[in-house]
Amino acid sequence: PEAAGRGTVALLEESGTGWTPSFLRGLRLASALVPAVIALPLGPACLFLSPFLLAAGYHAPVVFLKQCARRRREELAVDLPEIVDLMAVLCYAGEGLHAALAHSLRACGHPSTRSVMESILDRMRLGESAAEALRRASAHPGRELRRFCRTLLRAGETGAPVADILEELAVEFRNGRREREKARASRISIYILFPLVFMILPSFMLLTLGGIILGNAS
């Protein structure tokens, strides 16, 4: 139960909805009861449908939170190449890591990305070292942000030039984003088949065969 509670808190934080655990519990109970109550006029069929409606309604808020968290991770992956690229330019110009990260927030295209990056800066402003702030952020569910933080941590430990590493990381992130866009575009062609198979093709067959059947019947 304790691990499940930590997982729920982490999911709420990642989703960015601002919900509290108590609000989520109440919402899950309400969303479970409402469909079951609506199904009461169905009579005997309600006895069969109620368990499914209760289960679906109870899990619906969690599904919504997971979708919000996934969307925020995708937005972070979209914005990070520009952020890291701008940080590399600023580091080449002589800026420190903290200043480069602060100035690079203007490259955030989504508010969710900005809030994640600002949380790292806030820890630094409160007195944490850059390494400690990055170490905390390296536990983020977003794969790209974990890669960003861990790469900077290794650069700090080994003394490697941060600007060169950021430039290579920006190229890596940009290539990864391009591959995801290609994969998404390839799935669109598959989705187009659904209306073709289930709507256009049956209509065509109905018109063709219907004309033949009516012609033979006459």
XYZ file of N, CA and C in Angstrom:
654
model
N 0.818 -1.223 0.000
C 0.000 0.000 0.000
C 0.845 1.263 0.000
N 1.975 1.218 0.765
C 2.846 2.396 0.813
C 3.461 2.679 -0.547
N 3.900 1.599 -1.237
C 4.472 1.782 -2.576
C 3.420 2.287 -3.545
N 2.194 1.766 -3.423
C 1.116 2.235 -4.294
C 0.813 3.698 -4.033
N 0.876 4.117 -2.746
C 0.642 5.521 -2.433
C 1.710 6.422 -3.022
N 2.968 5.973 -2.954
C 4.044 6.772 -3.572
C 3.867 6.837 -5.078
N 3.428 5.732 -5.677
C 3.204 5.744 -7.122
C 2.081 6.689 -7.507
N 1.031 6.746 -6.692
C -0.082 7.661 -6.968
C 0.369 9.112 -6.858
N 1.154 9.421 -5.820
C 1.656 10.787 -5.655
C 2.551 11.170 -6.827
N 3.410 10.248 -7.254
C 4.288 10.527 -8.390
C 3.483 10.753 -9.664
N 2.426 9.955 -9.858
C 1.587 10.122 -11.044
C 0.864 11.459 -11.014
N 0.384 11.864 -9.850
C -0.291 13.161 -9.733
C 0.675 14.301 -10.043
N 1.893 14.214 -9.546
C 2.876 15.264 -9.816
C 3.233 15.318 -11.294
N 3.398 14.139 -11.894
C 3.801 14.106 -13.299
C 2.688 14.576 -14.221
N 1.441 14.319 -13.842
C 0.320 14.688 -14.712
C 0.124 16.198 -14.789
N 0.526 16.928 -13.739
C 0.383 18.374 -13.752
C -1.034 18.865 -13.556
N -1.938 18.009 -13.098
C -3.334 18.418 -12.911
C -3.543 19.225 -11.633
N -2.637 19.079 -10.661
C -2.813 19.766 -9.394
C -3.737 19.046 -8.437
N -4.147 17.833 -8.785
C -5.024 17.068 -7.898
C -4.245 16.584 -6.680
N -4.959 16.436 -5.571
C -4.404 15.837 -4.372
C -4.831 14.368 -4.290
N -4.121 13.542 -3.519
C -4.539 12.145 -3.389
C -5.961 11.983 -2.869
N -6.381 12.838 -1.917
C -7.748 12.740 -1.399
C -8.773 13.109 -2.467
N -8.456 14.118 -3.281
C -9.369 14.479 -4.371
C -9.477 13.339 -5.384
N -8.365 12.685 -5.666
C -8.379 11.566 -6.607
C -9.222 10.419 -6.072
N -9.102 10.117 -4.790
C -9.913 9.040 -4.214
C -11.398 9.354 -4.321
N -11.777 10.588 -3.996
C -13.180 10.970 -4.112
C -13.671 10.937 -5.553
N -12.825 11.394 -6.468
C -13.213 11.406 -7.880
C -13.388 9.986 -8.406
N -12.526 9.065 -7.977
C -12.642 7.677 -8.428
C -13.947 7.050 -7.927
N -14.313 7.330 -6.679
C -15.569 6.795 -6.150
C -16.765 7.388 -6.883
N -16.715 8.699 -7.141
C -17.832 9.341 -7.835
C -17.954 8.837 -9.268
N -16.822 8.718 -9.959
C -16.875 8.253 -11.345
C -17.263 6.784 -11.439
N -17.096 6.027 -10.344
C -17.538 4.634 -10.340
C -19.045 4.540 -10.112
N -19.577 5.411 -9.263
C -20.991 5.322 -8.915
C -21.908 5.931 -9.979
N -21.461 7.007 -10.606
C -22.331 7.713 -11.554
C -22.779 6.820 -12.711
N -21.864 6.098 -13.419
C -22.348 5.239 -14.511
C -23.297 4.142 -14.028
N -23.023 3.602 -12.838
C -23.901 2.552 -12.324
C -25.287 3.104 -12.025
N -25.365 4.318 -11.488
C -26.665 4.927 -11.197
C -27.406 5.243 -12.491
N -26.679 5.728 -13.492
C -27.314 6.042 -14.773
C -27.888 4.786 -15.424
N -27.243 3.634 -15.177
C -27.693 2.385 -15.791
C -28.881 1.749 -15.073
N -29.328 2.316 -13.939
C -30.437 1.726 -13.184
C -31.718 1.584 -14.002
N -32.083 2.565 -14.849
C -33.326 2.391 -15.635
C -33.300 1.201 -16.591
N -32.148 0.602 -16.815
C -32.080 -0.530 -17.735
C -32.715 -1.786 -17.150
N -33.007 -1.768 -15.864
C -33.666 -2.908 -15.243
C -32.724 -4.070 -15.009
N -33.154 -5.280 -15.387
C -32.324 -6.469 -15.127
C -30.940 -6.395 -15.766
N -30.842 -5.707 -16.909
C -29.539 -5.595 -17.562
C -28.547 -4.830 -16.698
N -29.069 -3.985 -15.786
C -28.182 -3.216 -14.900
C -27.386 -4.140 -13.988
N -27.989 -5.267 -13.572
C -27.273 -6.201 -12.700
C -26.049 -6.784 -13.395
N -26.168 -6.970 -14.696
C -25.044 -7.514 -15.452
C -24.008 -6.448 -15.760
N -24.467 -5.222 -16.045
C -23.551 -4.168 -16.472
C -22.883 -3.452 -15.307
N -23.521 -3.443 -14.137
C -23.014 -2.640 -13.020
C -21.568 -2.950 -12.645
N -21.151 -4.238 -12.521
C -19.740 -4.475 -12.167
C -18.760 -3.899 -13.176
N -19.101 -4.007 -14.473
C -18.213 -3.470 -15.505
C -18.187 -1.941 -15.456
N -19.370 -1.330 -15.236
C -19.426 0.124 -15.166
C -18.695 0.650 -13.940
N -18.840 -0.053 -12.818
C -18.136 0.357 -11.606
C -16.617 0.294 -11.803
N -16.154 -0.815 -12.395
C -14.708 -0.967 -12.607
C -14.184 0.066 -13.596
N -14.930 0.277 -14.695
C -14.484 1.240 -15.705
C -14.468 2.655 -15.135
N -15.515 3.019 -14.393
C -15.566 4.351 -13.809
C -14.512 4.571 -12.754
N -14.211 3.533 -11.984
C -13.226 3.659 -10.910
C -11.822 3.875 -11.477
N -11.533 3.240 -12.605
C -10.190 3.352 -13.184
C -10.074 4.519 -14.176
N -11.178 5.131 -14.562
C -11.135 6.195 -15.568
C -10.260 7.374 -15.153
N -10.341 7.892 -13.918
C -9.452 9.015 -13.549
C -7.975 8.670 -13.625
N -7.605 7.439 -13.273
C -6.194 7.041 -13.349
C -5.740 6.988 -14.802
N -6.619 6.474 -15.679
C -6.296 6.447 -17.113
C -6.094 7.867 -17.631
N -6.947 8.784 -17.177
C -6.819 10.186 -17.585
C -5.488 10.773 -17.109
N -5.115 10.477 -15.858
C -3.842 10.984 -15.334
C -2.661 10.427 -16.121
N -2.723 9.148 -16.474
C -1.633 8.551 -17.246
C -1.526 9.185 -18.625
N -2.660 9.506 -19.233
C -2.628 10.175 -20.536
C -2.026 11.572 -20.413
N -2.385 12.285 -19.340
C -1.801 13.615 -19.119
C -0.296 13.522 -18.916
N 0.141 12.531 -18.138
C 1.574 12.364 -17.898
C 2.300 12.006 -19.185
N 1.693 11.142 -19.985
C 2.333 10.760 -21.250
C 2.430 11.959 -22.182
N 1.383 12.780 -22.229
C 1.417 13.955 -23.088
C 2.504 14.935 -22.632
N 2.664 15.089 -21.314
C 3.704 15.987 -20.814
C 5.098 15.456 -21.139
N 5.280 14.131 -21.095
C 6.577 13.566 -21.474
C 6.853 13.799 -22.955
N 5.823 13.667 -23.784
C 6.001 13.909 -25.215
C 6.338 15.374 -25.477
N 5.677 16.290 -24.773
C 5.979 17.710 -24.947
C 7.403 18.027 -24.509
N 7.836 17.390 -23.439
C 9.217 17.585 -22.978
C 10.213 17.092 -24.012
N 9.920 15.942 -24.625
C 10.814 15.399 -25.649
C 10.858 16.293 -26.887
N 9.752 16.976 -27.174
C 9.719 17.880 -28.326
C 10.533 19.143 -28.062
N 10.482 19.659 -26.840
C 11.127 20.935 -26.526
C 12.609 20.810 -26.196
N 13.027 19.678 -25.662
C 14.397 19.560 -25.171
C 15.477 19.813 -26.228
N 15.330 19.379 -27.484
C 16.410 19.656 -28.451
C 16.742 21.137 -28.574
N 15.698 21.996 -28.623
C 15.958 23.432 -28.728
C 16.559 23.985 -27.438
N 16.085 23.497 -26.298
C 16.623 23.966 -25.019
C 18.102 23.623 -24.903
N 18.442 22.380 -25.201
C 19.834 21.938 -25.078
C 20.703 22.650 -26.107
N 20.173 22.853 -27.307
C 20.941 23.562 -28.336
C 21.255 24.985 -27.906
N 20.267 25.669 -27.335
C 20.485 27.033 -26.871
C 21.456 27.059 -25.693
N 21.365 26.073 -24.818
C 22.318 25.991 -23.701
C 23.740 25.813 -24.216
N 23.911 25.006 -25.254
C 25.245 24.798 -25.815
C 25.810 26.106 -26.364
N 24.975 26.865 -27.063
C 25.430 28.150 -27.610
C 25.841 29.105 -26.492
N 25.035 29.156 -25.427
C 25.330 30.057 -24.313
C 26.592 29.619 -23.567
N 26.776 28.307 -23.437
C 27.998 27.820 -22.774
C 29.228 28.126 -23.613
N 29.105 28.020 -24.945
C 30.219 28.422 -25.808
C 30.538 29.905 -25.642
N 29.481 30.705 -25.349
C 29.675 32.150 -25.190
C 30.221 32.513 -23.814
N 30.390 31.521 -22.935
C 30.995 31.783 -21.635
C 30.038 31.775 -20.465
N 28.752 31.493 -20.708
C 27.787 31.443 -19.611
C 27.994 30.179 -18.784
N 27.657 30.267 -17.496
C 27.676 29.091 -16.645
C 26.447 28.232 -16.871
N 26.450 27.054 -16.276
C 25.354 26.108 -16.485
C 24.038 26.668 -15.971
N 24.056 27.289 -14.789
C 22.833 27.841 -14.210
C 22.261 28.947 -15.089
N 23.119 29.874 -15.515
C 22.651 30.986 -16.348
C 22.181 30.482 -17.709
N 22.892 29.511 -18.273
C 22.500 28.982 -19.581
C 21.134 28.309 -19.506
N 20.896 27.563 -18.436
C 19.598 26.912 -18.274
C 18.491 27.938 -18.072
N 18.762 28.988 -17.291
C 17.754 30.021 -17.044
C 17.383 30.749 -18.334
N 18.370 31.086 -19.153
C 18.099 31.802 -20.394
C 17.468 30.891 -21.449
N 17.681 29.587 -21.336
C 17.159 28.664 -22.342
C 15.687 28.355 -22.161
N 15.087 28.808 -21.061
C 13.675 28.542 -20.843
C 12.791 29.219 -21.880
N 13.322 30.248 -22.525
C 12.527 30.913 -23.558
C 12.296 29.994 -24.764
N 13.073 28.916 -24.856
C 12.889 27.964 -25.957
C 11.818 26.934 -25.644
N 11.226 27.000 -24.449
C 10.174 26.035 -24.087
C 8.907 26.353 -24.873
N 8.466 25.409 -25.653
C 7.243 25.614 -26.427
C 5.986 25.227 -25.682
N 6.112 24.514 -24.561
C 4.945 24.055 -23.801
C 5.107 24.473 -22.335
N 4.022 24.896 -21.692
C 4.105 25.269 -20.271
C 4.560 24.120 -19.385
N 4.199 22.889 -19.747
C 4.606 21.745 -18.927
C 6.126 21.586 -18.912
N 6.760 21.795 -20.061
C 8.219 21.720 -20.120
C 8.849 22.822 -19.291
N 8.285 23.997 -19.382
C 8.833 25.127 -18.615
C 8.759 24.860 -17.117
N 7.652 24.269 -16.658
C 7.518 24.003 -15.221
C 8.542 22.976 -14.752
N 8.826 21.974 -15.593
C 9.817 20.957 -15.217
C 11.207 21.578 -15.124
N 11.570 22.385 -16.116
C 12.896 22.995 -16.102
C 13.019 24.048 -15.002
N 11.934 24.767 -14.726
C 11.975 25.760 -13.656
C 12.130 25.090 -12.291
N 11.597 23.875 -12.148
C 11.763 23.181 -10.869
C 13.238 22.892 -10.597
N 14.000 22.602 -11.648
C 15.447 22.386 -11.476
C 16.122 23.692 -11.060
N 15.738 24.791 -11.719
C 16.326 26.084 -11.378
C 15.945 26.515 -9.972
N 14.713 26.225 -9.561
C 14.277 26.616 -8.220
C 15.118 25.929 -7.152
N 15.470 24.669 -7.390
C 16.314 23.970 -6.407
C 17.686 24.634 -6.312
N 18.210 25.069 -7.471
C 19.500 25.756 -7.446
C 19.402 27.098 -6.714
N 18.287 27.811 -6.928
C 18.118 29.108 -6.257
C 17.977 28.945 -4.746
N 17.437 27.796 -4.327
C 17.251 27.548 -2.903
C 18.517 27.051 -2.218
N 19.599 26.950 -2.969
C 20.876 26.616 -2.355
C 21.450 25.280 -2.735
N 20.702 24.460 -3.481
C 21.263 23.183 -3.910
C 22.314 23.410 -4.987
N 23.295 22.550 -4.996
C 24.277 22.611 -6.071
C 23.651 22.132 -7.369
N 24.282 22.488 -8.483
C 23.765 22.047 -9.784
C 23.751 20.531 -9.872
N 24.781 19.891 -9.303
C 24.844 18.432 -9.361
C 23.696 17.795 -8.589
N 23.377 18.346 -7.409
C 22.296 17.772 -6.600
C 20.942 17.996 -7.271
N 20.729 19.175 -7.850
C 19.471 19.451 -8.536
C 19.303 18.538 -9.751
N 20.386 18.334 -10.486
C 20.316 17.438 -11.644
C 20.120 15.993 -11.215
N 20.712 15.628 -10.086
C 20.563 14.248 -9.592
C 19.104 13.982 -9.207
N 18.450 14.955 -8.617
C 17.031 14.790 -8.281
C 16.193 14.674 -9.552
N 16.486 15.524 -10.535
C 15.709 15.515 -11.776
C 15.983 14.278 -12.621
N 17.104 13.599 -12.365
C 17.432 12.413 -13.165
C 16.498 11.244 -12.885
N 15.641 11.361 -11.867
C 14.642 10.323 -11.580
C 13.326 10.591 -12.289
N 13.272 11.627 -13.125
C 12.040 11.963 -13.843
C 11.665 10.834 -14.798
N 10.355 10.545 -14.979
C 9.946 9.468 -15.897
C 10.304 9.721 -17.355
N 10.496 10.989 -17.725
C 10.833 11.283 -19.114
C 12.244 10.818 -19.465
N 12.346 9.964 -20.472
C 13.644 9.387 -20.831
C 14.628 10.454 -21.263
N 14.171 11.439 -22.036
C 15.080 12.475 -22.536
C 15.622 13.341 -21.402
N 14.761 13.671 -20.424
C 15.242 14.489 -19.313
C 16.225 13.704 -18.459
N 15.977 12.420 -18.253
C 16.941 11.602 -17.505
C 18.280 11.580 -18.218
N 18.248 11.444 -19.530
C 19.477 11.434 -20.318
C 20.206 12.776 -20.210
N 19.456 13.865 -20.252
C 20.021 15.211 -20.144
C 20.720 15.393 -18.797
N 20.030 15.032 -17.717
C 20.589 15.239 -16.381
C 21.801 14.346 -16.132
N 21.704 13.086 -16.509
C 22.802 12.163 -16.242
C 24.027 12.497 -17.084
N 23.805 13.008 -18.298
C 24.939 13.402 -19.131
C 25.670 14.587 -18.515
N 24.920 15.568 -18.013
C 25.559 16.717 -17.370
C 26.264 16.309 -16.073
N 25.684 15.365 -15.350
C 26.334 14.887 -14.129
C 27.672 14.221 -14.444
N 27.692 13.395 -15.483
C 28.944 12.738 -15.866
C 29.966 13.752 -16.355
N 29.472 14.776 -17.072
C 30.396 15.812 -17.539
C 31.023 16.545 -16.364
N 30.225 16.809 -15.322
C 30.774 17.470 -14.155
C 31.759 16.604 -13.394
N 31.510 15.289 -13.376
C 32.416 14.389 -12.657
C 33.730 14.182 -13.391
N 33.661 14.153 -14.714
C 34.863 13.878 -15.504
C 35.586 15.143 -15.940
N 34.932 16.298 -15.825
C 35.565 17.538 -16.257
C 35.524 17.752 -17.751
N 34.653 17.038 -18.457
C 34.538 17.199 -19.912
C 33.906 18.552 -20.225
N 34.214 19.126 -21.389
C 33.624 20.419 -21.763
C 32.110 20.312 -21.932
N 31.381 21.094 -21.149
C 29.921 20.999 -21.125
C 29.321 21.429 -22.458
N 29.889 22.457 -23.081
C 29.319 22.964 -24.331
C 29.356 21.902 -25.430
N 30.485 21.196 -25.542
C 30.580 20.151 -26.568
C 29.590 19.020 -26.309
N 29.442 18.653 -25.044
C 28.522 17.564 -24.701
C 27.082 17.981 -24.968
N 26.735 19.221 -24.649
C 25.378 19.701 -24.915
C 25.089 19.735 -26.408
N 26.083 20.117 -27.198
C 25.881 20.151 -28.651
C 25.622 18.743 -29.187
N 26.381 17.769 -28.724
C 26.157 16.386 -29.157
C 24.804 15.870 -28.676
N 24.430 16.259 -27.468
C 23.150 15.818 -26.929
C 21.987 16.423 -27.697
N 22.120 17.677 -28.119
C 21.063 18.311 -28.906
C 20.863 17.591 -30.230
N 21.981 17.197 -30.866
C 21.881 16.441 -32.119
C 21.191 15.099 -31.888
N 21.557 14.436 -30.791
C 20.939 13.147 -30.465
C 19.438 13.300 -30.231
N 19.039 14.314 -29.475
C 17.623 14.542 -29.202
C 16.868 14.894 -30.476
N 17.504 15.691 -31.333
C 16.834 16.087 -32.572
C 16.634 14.886 -33.490
N 17.627 14.008 -33.547
C 17.474 12.787 -34.358
C 16.386 11.881 -33.778
N 16.341 11.783 -32.448
C 15.298 10.976 -31.832
C 13.918 11.534 -32.092
N 13.781 12.852 -32.049
C 12.490 13.467 -32.342
C 12.081 13.223 -33.787
N 13.053 13.280 -34.693
C 12.757 13.028 -36.105
C 12.291 11.588 -36.322
N 12.921 10.646 -35.619
C 12.513 9.248 -35.754
C 11.108 9.031 -35.209
N 10.775 9.689 -34.104
C 9.418 9.552 -33.557
C 8.383 10.134 -34.496
N 8.724 11.247 -35.134
C 7.788 11.837 -36.092
C 7.587 10.935 -37.306
N 8.654 10.281 -37.746
C 8.518 9.333 -38.860
C 7.641 8.153 -38.465
N 7.843 7.640 -37.233
C 7.029 6.516 -36.774
C 5.570 6.920 -36.653
N 5.317 8.140 -36.173
C 3.945 8.615 -36.062
C 3.311 8.782 -37.437
N 4.078 9.280 -38.386
C 3.545 9.441 -39.743
C 3.253 8.097 -40.398
N 4.081 7.090 -40.115
C 3.837 5.773 -40.698
C 2.583 5.127 -40.119
N 2.241 5.456 -38.856
C 1.021 4.900 -38.265
C -0.227 5.526 -38.853
N -0.104 6.758 -39.352
C -1.273 7.431 -39.919
C -1.796 6.662 -41.126
N -0.881 6.136 -41.948
C -1.316 5.372 -43.123
C -2.085 4.128 -42.720
N -1.764 3.562 -41.566
C -2.508 2.391 -41.092
C -3.891 2.807 -40.621
N -3.976 3.959 -39.933
C -5.269 4.419 -39.450
C -6.218 4.737 -40.609
N -5.656 5.156 -41.749
C -6.497 5.483 -42.896
C -7.211 4.238 -43.413
N -6.635 3.072 -43.187
C -7.248 1.833 -43.673
C -8.573 1.528 -42.979
N -8.754 1.983 -41.744
C -9.974 1.653 -41.006
C -11.229 2.194 -41.677
N -11.300 3.500 -42.015
C -12.506 3.939 -42.739
C -12.623 3.308 -44.117
N -11.471 2.989 -44.745
C -11.531 2.357 -46.057
C -12.148 0.971 -45.969
N -11.725 0.190 -44.978
C -12.179 -1.199 -44.864
C -13.582 -1.280 -44.294
N -13.881 -0.456 -43.290
C -15.140 -0.610 -42.561
C -16.252 0.310 -43.046
N -15.939 1.293 -43.897
C -16.983 2.208 -44.350
C -17.061 2.292 -45.877
N -15.948 2.636 -46.518
C -15.989 2.857 -47.959
C -16.160 1.544 -48.709
N -15.361 0.538 -48.350
C -15.439 -0.742 -49.052
C -16.794 -1.420 -48.891
N -17.371 -1.501 -47.684
C -18.716 -2.090 -47.586
C -19.765 -1.323 -48.384
N -19.659 0.015 -48.402
C -20.619 0.802 -49.189
C -20.483 0.497 -50.675
N -19.239 0.382 -51.119
C -19.011 0.058 -52.531
C -19.561 -1.322 -52.875
N -19.297 -2.285 -51.990
C -19.805 -3.640 -52.226
C -21.321 -3.672 -52.211
N -21.945 -2.895 -51.306
C -23.400 -2.865 -51.233
C -24.001 -2.284 -52.503
N -23.398 -1.197 -52.985
C -23.912 -0.596 -54.216
C -23.719 -1.526 -55.412
N -22.544 -2.157 -55.484
C -22.263 -3.031 -56.630
C -23.122 -4.285 -56.604
N -23.078 -4.994 -55.486
C -23.848 -6.227 -55.391
C -25.343 -5.956 -55.343
N -25.719 -4.836 -54.719
C -27.125 -4.496 -54.671
C -27.701 -4.250 -56.065
N -26.912 -3.554 -56.909
C -27.368 -3.332 -58.280
C -27.501 -4.624 -59.065
N -26.527 -5.531 -58.844
C -26.594 -6.825 -59.559
C -27.779 -7.635 -59.098
N -28.011 -7.655 -57.760
C -29.135 -8.445 -57.217
C -30.471 -7.862 -57.683
N -30.585 -6.559 -57.663
C -31.829 -5.940 -58.122
C -32.054 -6.148 -59.613
N -30.938 -6.127 -60.375
C -31.069 -6.379 -61.808
C -31.503 -7.789 -62.110
N -30.971 -8.754 -61.394
C -31.388 -10.154 -61.607
C -32.823 -10.377 -61.122
N -33.195 -9.692 -60.039
C -34.542 -9.888 -59.512
C -35.595 -9.338 -60.455
N -35.244 -8.267 -61.147
C -36.217 -7.708 -62.076
C -36.280 -8.533 -63.369
